[in-house]
PDB file of C-alpha atoms in Angstrom:
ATOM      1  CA  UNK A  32     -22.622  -2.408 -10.367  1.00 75.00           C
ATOM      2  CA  UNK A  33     -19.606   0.192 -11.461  1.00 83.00           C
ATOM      3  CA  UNK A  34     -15.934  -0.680 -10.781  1.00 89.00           C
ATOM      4  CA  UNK A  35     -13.196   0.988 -12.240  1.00 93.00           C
ATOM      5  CA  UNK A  36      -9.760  -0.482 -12.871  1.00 95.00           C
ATOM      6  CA  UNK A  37      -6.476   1.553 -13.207  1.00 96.00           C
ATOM      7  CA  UNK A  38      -3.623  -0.253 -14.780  1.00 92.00           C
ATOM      8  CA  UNK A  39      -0.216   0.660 -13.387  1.00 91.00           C
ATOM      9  CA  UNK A  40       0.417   1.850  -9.522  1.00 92.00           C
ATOM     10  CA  UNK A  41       3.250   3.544 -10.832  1.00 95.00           C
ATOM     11  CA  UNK A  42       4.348   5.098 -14.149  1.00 97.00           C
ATOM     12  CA  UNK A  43       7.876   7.390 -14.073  1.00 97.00           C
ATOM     13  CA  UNK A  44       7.892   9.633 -16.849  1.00 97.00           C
ATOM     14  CA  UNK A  45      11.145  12.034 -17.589  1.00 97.00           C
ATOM     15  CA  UNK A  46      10.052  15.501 -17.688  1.00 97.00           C
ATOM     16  CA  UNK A  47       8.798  17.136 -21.256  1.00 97.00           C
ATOM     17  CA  UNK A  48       7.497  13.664 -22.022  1.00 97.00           C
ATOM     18  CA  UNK A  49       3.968  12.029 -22.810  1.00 97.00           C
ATOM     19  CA  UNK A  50       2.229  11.056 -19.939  1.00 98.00           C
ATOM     20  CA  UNK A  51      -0.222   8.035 -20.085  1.00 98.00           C
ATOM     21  CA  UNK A  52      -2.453   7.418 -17.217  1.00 98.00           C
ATOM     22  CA  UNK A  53      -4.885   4.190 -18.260  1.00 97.00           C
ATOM     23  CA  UNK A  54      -8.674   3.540 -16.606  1.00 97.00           C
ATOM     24  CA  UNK A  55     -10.791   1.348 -17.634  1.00 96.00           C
ATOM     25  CA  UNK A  56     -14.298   1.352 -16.202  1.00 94.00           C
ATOM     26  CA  UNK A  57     -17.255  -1.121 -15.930  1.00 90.00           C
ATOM     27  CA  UNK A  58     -21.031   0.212 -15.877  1.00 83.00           C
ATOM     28  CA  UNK A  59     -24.372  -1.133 -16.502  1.00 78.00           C
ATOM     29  CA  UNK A  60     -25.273   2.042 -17.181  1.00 78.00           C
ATOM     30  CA  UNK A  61     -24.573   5.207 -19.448  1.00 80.00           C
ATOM     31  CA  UNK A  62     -21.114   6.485 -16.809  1.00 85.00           C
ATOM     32  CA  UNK A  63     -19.698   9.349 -15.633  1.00 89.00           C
ATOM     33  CA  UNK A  64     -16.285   9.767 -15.393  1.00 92.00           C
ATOM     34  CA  UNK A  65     -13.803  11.707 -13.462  1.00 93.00           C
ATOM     35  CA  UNK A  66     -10.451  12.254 -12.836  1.00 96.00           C
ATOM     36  CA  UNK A  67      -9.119  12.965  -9.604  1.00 95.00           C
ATOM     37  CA  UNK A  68      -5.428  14.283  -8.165  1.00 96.00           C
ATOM     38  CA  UNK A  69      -3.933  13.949  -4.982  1.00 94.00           C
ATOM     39  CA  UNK A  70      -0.862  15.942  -4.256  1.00 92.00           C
ATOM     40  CA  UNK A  71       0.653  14.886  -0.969  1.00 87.00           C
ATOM     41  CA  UNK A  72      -0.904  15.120   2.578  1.00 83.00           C
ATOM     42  CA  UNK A  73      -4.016  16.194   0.765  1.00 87.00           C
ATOM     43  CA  UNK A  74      -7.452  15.575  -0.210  1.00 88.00           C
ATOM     44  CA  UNK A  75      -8.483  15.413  -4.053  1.00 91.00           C
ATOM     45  CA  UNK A  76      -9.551  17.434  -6.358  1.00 91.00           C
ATOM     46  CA  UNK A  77     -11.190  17.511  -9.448  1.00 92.00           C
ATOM     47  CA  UNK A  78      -9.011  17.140 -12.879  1.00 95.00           C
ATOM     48  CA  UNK A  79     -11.685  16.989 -15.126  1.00 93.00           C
ATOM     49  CA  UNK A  80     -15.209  14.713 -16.185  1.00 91.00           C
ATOM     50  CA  UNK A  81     -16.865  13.123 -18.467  1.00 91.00           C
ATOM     51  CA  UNK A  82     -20.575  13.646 -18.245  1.00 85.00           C
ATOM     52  CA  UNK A  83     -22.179  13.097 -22.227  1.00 81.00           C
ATOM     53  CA  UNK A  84     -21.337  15.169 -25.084  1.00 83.00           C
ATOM     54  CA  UNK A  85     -18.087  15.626 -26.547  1.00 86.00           C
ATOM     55  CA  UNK A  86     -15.863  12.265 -25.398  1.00 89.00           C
ATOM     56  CA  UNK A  87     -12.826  14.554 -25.685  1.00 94.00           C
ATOM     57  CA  UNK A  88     -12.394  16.047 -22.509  1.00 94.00           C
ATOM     58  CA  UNK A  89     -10.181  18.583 -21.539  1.00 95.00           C
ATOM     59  CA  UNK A  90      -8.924  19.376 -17.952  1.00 93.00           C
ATOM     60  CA  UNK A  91      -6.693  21.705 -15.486  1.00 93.00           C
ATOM     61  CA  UNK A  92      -3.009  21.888 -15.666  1.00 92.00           C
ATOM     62  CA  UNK A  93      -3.169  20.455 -19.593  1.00 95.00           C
ATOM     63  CA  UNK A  94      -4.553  17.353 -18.842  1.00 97.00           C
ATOM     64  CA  UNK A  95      -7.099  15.618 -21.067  1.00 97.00           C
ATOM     65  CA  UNK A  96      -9.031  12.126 -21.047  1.00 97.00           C
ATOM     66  CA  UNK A  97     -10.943  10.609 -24.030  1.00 95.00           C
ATOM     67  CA  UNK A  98     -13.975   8.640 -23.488  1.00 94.00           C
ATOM     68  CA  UNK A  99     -14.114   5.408 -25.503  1.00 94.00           C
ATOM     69  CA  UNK A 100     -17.055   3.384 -25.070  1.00 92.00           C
ATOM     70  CA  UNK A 101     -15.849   0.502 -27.245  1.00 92.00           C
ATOM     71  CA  UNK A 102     -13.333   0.175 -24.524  1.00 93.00           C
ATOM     72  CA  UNK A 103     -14.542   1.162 -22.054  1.00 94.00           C
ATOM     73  CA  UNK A 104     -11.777   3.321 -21.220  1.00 95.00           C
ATOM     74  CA  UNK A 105     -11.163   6.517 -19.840  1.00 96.00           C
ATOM     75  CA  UNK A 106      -7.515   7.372 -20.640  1.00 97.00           C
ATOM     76  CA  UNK A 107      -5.556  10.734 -18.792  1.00 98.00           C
ATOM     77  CA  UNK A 108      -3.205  12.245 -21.310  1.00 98.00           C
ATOM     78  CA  UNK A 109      -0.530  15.306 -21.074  1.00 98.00           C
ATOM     79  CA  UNK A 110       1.790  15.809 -23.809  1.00 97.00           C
ATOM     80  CA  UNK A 111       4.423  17.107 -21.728  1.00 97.00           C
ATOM     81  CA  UNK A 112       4.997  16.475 -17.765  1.00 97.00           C
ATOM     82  CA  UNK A 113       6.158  18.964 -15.723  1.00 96.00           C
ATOM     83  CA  UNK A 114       7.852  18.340 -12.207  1.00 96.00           C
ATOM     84  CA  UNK A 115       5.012  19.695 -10.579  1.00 95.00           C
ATOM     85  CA  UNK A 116       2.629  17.147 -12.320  1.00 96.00           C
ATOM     86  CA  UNK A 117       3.842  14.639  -9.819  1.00 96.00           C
ATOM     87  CA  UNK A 118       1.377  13.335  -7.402  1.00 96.00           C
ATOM     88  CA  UNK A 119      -1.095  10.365  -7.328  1.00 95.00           C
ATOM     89  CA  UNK A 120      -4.015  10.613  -9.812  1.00 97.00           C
ATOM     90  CA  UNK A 121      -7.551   8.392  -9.186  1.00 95.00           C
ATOM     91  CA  UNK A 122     -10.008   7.564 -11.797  1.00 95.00           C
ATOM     92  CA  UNK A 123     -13.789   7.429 -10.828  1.00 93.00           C
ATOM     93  CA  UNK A 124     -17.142   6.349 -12.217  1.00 90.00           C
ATOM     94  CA  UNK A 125     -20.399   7.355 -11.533  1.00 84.00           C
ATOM     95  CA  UNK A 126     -24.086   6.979 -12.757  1.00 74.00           C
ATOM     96  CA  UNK A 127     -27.259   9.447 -12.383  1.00 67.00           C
ATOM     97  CA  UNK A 128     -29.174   5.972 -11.260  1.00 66.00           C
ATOM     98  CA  UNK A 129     -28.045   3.496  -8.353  1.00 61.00           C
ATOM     99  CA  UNK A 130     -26.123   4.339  -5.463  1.00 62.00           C
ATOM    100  CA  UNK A 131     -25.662   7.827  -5.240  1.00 67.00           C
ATOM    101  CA  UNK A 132     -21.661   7.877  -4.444  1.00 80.00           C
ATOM    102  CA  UNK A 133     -18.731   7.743  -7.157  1.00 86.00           C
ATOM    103  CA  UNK A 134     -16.701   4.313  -7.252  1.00 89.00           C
ATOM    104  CA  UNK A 135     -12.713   5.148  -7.183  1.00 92.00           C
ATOM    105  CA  UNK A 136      -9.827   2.726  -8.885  1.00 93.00           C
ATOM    106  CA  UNK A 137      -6.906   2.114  -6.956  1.00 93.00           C
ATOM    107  CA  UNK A 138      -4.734   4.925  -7.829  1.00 94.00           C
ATOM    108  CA  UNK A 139      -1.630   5.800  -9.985  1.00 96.00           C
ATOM    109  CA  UNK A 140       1.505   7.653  -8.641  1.00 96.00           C
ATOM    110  CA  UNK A 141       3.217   9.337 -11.411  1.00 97.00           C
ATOM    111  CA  UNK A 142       6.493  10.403 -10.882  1.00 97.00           C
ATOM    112  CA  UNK A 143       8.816  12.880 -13.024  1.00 97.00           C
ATOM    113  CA  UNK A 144      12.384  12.674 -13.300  1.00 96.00           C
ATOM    114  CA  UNK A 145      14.328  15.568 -13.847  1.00 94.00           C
TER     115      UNK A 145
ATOM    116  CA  UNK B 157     -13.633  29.775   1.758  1.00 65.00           C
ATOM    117  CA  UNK B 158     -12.795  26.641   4.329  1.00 77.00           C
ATOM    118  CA  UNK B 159     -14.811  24.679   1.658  1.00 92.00           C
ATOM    119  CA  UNK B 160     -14.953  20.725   3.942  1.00 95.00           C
ATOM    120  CA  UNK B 161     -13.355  20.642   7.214  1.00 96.00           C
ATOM    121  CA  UNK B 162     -12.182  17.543   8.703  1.00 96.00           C
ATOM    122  CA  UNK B 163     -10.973  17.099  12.426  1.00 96.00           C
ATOM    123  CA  UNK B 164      -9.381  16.142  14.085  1.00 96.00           C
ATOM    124  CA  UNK B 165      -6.147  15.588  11.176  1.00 95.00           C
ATOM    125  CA  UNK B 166      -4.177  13.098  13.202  1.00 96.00           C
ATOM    126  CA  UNK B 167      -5.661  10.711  15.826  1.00 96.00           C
ATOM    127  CA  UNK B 168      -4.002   7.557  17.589  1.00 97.00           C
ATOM    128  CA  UNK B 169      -5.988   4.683  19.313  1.00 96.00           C
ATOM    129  CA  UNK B 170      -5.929   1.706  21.542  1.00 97.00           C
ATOM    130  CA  UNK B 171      -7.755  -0.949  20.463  1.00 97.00           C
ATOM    131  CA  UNK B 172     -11.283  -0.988  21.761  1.00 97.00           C
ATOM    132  CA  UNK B 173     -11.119   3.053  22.405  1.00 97.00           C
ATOM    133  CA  UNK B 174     -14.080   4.974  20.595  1.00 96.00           C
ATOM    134  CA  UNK B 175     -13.432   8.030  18.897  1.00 96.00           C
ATOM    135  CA  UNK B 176     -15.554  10.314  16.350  1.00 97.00           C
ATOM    136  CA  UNK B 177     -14.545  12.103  13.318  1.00 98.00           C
ATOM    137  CA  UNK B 178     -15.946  15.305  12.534  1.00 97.00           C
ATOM    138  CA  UNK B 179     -16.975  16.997   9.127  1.00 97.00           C
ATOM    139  CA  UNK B 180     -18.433  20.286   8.028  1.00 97.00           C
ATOM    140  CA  UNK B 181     -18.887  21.902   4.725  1.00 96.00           C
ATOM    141  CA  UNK B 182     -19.665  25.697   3.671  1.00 95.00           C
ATOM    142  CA  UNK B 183     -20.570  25.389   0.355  1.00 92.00           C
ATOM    143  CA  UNK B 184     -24.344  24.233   0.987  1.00 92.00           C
ATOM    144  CA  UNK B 185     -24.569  20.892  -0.858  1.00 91.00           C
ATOM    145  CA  UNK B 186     -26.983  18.285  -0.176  1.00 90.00           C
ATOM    146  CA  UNK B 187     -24.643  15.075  -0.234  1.00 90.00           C
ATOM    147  CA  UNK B 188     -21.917  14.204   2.062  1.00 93.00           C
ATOM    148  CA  UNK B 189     -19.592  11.195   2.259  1.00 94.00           C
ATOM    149  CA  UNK B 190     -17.044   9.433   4.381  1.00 96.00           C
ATOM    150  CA  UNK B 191     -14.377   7.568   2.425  1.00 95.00           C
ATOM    151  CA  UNK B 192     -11.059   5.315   3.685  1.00 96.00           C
ATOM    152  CA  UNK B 193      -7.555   5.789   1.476  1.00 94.00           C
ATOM    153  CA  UNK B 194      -5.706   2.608   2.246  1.00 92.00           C
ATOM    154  CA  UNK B 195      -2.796   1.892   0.061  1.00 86.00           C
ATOM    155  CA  UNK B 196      -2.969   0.070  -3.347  1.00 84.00           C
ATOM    156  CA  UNK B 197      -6.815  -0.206  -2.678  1.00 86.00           C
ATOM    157  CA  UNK B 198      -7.874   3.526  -3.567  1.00 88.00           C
ATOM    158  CA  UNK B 199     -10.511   5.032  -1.736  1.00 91.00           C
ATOM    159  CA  UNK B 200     -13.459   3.134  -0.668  1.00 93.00           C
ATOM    160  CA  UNK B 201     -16.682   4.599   0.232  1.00 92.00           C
ATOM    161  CA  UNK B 202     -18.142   4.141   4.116  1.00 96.00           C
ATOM    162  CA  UNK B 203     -21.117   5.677   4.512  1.00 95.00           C
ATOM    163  CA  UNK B 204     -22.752   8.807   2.364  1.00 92.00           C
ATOM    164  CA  UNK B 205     -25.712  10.924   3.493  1.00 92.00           C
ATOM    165  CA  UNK B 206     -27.416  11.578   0.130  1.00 86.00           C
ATOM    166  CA  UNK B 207     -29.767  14.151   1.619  1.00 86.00           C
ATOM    167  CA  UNK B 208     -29.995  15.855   5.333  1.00 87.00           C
ATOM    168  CA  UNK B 209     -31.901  13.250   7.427  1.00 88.00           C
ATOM    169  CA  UNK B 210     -30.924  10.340   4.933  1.00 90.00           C
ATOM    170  CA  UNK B 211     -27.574   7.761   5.414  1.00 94.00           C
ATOM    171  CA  UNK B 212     -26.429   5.266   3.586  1.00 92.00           C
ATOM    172  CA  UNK B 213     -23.876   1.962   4.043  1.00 93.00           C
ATOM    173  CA  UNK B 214     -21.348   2.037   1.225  1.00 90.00           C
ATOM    174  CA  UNK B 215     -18.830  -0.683   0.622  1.00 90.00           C
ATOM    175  CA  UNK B 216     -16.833  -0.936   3.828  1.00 95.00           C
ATOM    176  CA  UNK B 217     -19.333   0.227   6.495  1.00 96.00           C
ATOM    177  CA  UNK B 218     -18.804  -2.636   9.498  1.00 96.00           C
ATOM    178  CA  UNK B 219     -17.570  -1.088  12.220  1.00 96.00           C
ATOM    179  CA  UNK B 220     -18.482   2.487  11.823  1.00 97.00           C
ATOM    180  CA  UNK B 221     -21.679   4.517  12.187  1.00 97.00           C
ATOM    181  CA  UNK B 222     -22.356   7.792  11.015  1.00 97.00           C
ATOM    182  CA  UNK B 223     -25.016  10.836  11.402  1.00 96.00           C
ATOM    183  CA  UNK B 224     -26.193  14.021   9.592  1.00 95.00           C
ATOM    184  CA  UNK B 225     -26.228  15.923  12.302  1.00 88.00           C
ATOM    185  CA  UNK B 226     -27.510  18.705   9.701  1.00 94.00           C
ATOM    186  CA  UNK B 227     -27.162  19.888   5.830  1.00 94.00           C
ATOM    187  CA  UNK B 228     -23.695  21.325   6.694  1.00 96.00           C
ATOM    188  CA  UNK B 229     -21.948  18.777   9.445  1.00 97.00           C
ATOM    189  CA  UNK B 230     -21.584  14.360   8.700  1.00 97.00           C
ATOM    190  CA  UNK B 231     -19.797  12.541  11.659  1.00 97.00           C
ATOM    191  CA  UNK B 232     -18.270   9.401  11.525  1.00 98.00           C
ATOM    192  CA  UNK B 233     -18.113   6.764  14.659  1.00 97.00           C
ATOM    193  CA  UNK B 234     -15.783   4.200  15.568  1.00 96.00           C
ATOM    194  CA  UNK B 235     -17.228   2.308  17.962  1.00 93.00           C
ATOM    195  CA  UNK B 236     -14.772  -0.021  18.933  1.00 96.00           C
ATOM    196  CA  UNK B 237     -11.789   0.547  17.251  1.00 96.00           C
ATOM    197  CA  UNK B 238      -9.599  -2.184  15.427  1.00 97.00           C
ATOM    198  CA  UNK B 239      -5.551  -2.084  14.067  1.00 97.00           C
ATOM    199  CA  UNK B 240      -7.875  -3.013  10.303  1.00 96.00           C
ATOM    200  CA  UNK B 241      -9.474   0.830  10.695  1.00 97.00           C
ATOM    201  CA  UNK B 242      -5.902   2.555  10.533  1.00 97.00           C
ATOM    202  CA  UNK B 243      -6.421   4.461   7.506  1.00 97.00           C
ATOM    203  CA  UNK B 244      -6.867   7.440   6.378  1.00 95.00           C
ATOM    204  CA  UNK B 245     -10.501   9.227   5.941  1.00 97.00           C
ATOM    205  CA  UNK B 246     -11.592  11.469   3.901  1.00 95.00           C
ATOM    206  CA  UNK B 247     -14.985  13.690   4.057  1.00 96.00           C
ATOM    207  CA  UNK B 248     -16.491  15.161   0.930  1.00 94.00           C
ATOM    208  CA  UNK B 249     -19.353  16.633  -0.197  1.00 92.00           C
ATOM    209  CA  UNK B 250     -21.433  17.813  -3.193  1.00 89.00           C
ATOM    210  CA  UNK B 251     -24.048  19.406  -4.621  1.00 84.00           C
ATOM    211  CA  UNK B 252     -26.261  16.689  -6.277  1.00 73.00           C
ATOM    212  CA  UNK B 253     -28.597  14.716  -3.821  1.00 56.00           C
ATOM    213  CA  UNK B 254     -29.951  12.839  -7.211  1.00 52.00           C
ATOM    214  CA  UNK B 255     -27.362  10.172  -8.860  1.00 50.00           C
ATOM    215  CA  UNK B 256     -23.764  10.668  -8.284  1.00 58.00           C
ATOM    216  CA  UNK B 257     -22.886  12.372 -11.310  1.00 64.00           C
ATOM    217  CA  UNK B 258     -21.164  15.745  -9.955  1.00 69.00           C
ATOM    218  CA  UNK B 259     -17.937  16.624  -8.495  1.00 81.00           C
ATOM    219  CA  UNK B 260     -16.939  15.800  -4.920  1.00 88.00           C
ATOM    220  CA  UNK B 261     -15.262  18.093  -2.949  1.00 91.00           C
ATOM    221  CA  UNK B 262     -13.068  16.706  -0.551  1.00 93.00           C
ATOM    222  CA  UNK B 263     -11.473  17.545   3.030  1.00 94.00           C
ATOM    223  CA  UNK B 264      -7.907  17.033   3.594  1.00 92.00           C
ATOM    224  CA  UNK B 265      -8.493  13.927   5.556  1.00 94.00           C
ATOM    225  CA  UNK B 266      -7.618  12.699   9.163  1.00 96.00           C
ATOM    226  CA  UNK B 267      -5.124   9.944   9.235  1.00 96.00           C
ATOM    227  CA  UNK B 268      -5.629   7.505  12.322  1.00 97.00           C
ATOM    228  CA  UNK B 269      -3.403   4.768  13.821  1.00 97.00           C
ATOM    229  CA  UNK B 270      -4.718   1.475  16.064  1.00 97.00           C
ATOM    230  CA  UNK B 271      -2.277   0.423  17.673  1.00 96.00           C
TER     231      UNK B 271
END
């Protein structure tokens, strides 16, 4: 079985700051891991993944994530937010065995104040 | 490049009316899924089609039904609808039809009330 858990529903960040989005993931099996965004009244679309290879991943729109499987986290970084950065941002595991669909956490809304 | 096509966008319902959701994708991929946004709880996967001919129940599938109609179109049934199936829905699709390791695209979803 996969879950994933995102800690935080919300996280404001002033603009030109660090933003932290945290995921942590459980898998039985070797995961894949994405990052989704949502920008309002639409569907999502794909930030970046995590597949095997390099844990450092890098992503649209500066983002990156670093896979740490000692943790089992999955963590979306961006040095500096931008207004436009706001939106609500999923994290996701998958697997190539089992059920053949990704597993979503519950979401994080960032916000960014001027 | 329409990409996944969802209609209708906006729907509202008695309870106990029937109603079907439609989805189509252009980008020939093998896998299709139907997935509920409800807030705080992320989305939460219905039913997926792994393959044309092939469906599949995913977490929340009780009170929905769904069929391949072919590679490009995945419908989704309410039956008998309920005020617990106001949501919004979201159709994707992808390439893979082995493990569930590639990117989704997604439709812009179809929000629907119960009253």
């Amino acid at each position: 079985a996969q879950s994933v858990t995102q800690l935080g529903s919300h996280v404001s960040v002033s603009e030109g700051a660090l933003v932290l989005l945290r995921c942590n993931y459980s898998s039985s099996v070797p995961p894949y891991l994405f990052w989704y965004v949502q920008y309002p009244n639409q569907g999502l679309q794909l930030l970046l993944k995590y597949t095997t290879g390099a844990t450092l991943v890098k992503g649209i729109n500066g983002f990156e994530a670093e896979f740490k499987k000692s943790e089992t986290s999955f963590h979306l970084t961006k040095p500096s937010a931008h207004m436009s950065d706001a939106a609500e941002y999923f994290c996701a595991v998958g697997s190539d065995t089992g059920r053949r669909a990704l597993t979503f956490g519950s979401g994080t809304r960032l916000q960014v104040q001027p | 490049n329409a990409g996944v096509t969802q209609t209708p966008k906006f729907q509202v319902l008695k309870t106990g009316q029937s109603m079907t959701l439609q989805c189509a994708q252009d980008m020939n991929h093998n896998s299709m899924y139907w997935y509920r946004q409800d807030p705080g709880m992320g989305l939460r996967l219905i039913y997926y089609s792994a393959s044309e001919g092939t469906t599949d129940k995913g977490e929340v599938p009780n009170g929905y039904n769904v069929s391949r109609l072919n590679k490009r179109e995945f419908s989704l049934r309410l039956e008998s609808a309920a005020p617990s199936q106001t949501s919004v829905y979201f159709c994707a699709s992808s390439v893979s039809s082995g493990g569930n390791t590639g990117e989704l695209f997604f439709g812009e979803g179809s929000r629907l009330t119960v009253l």
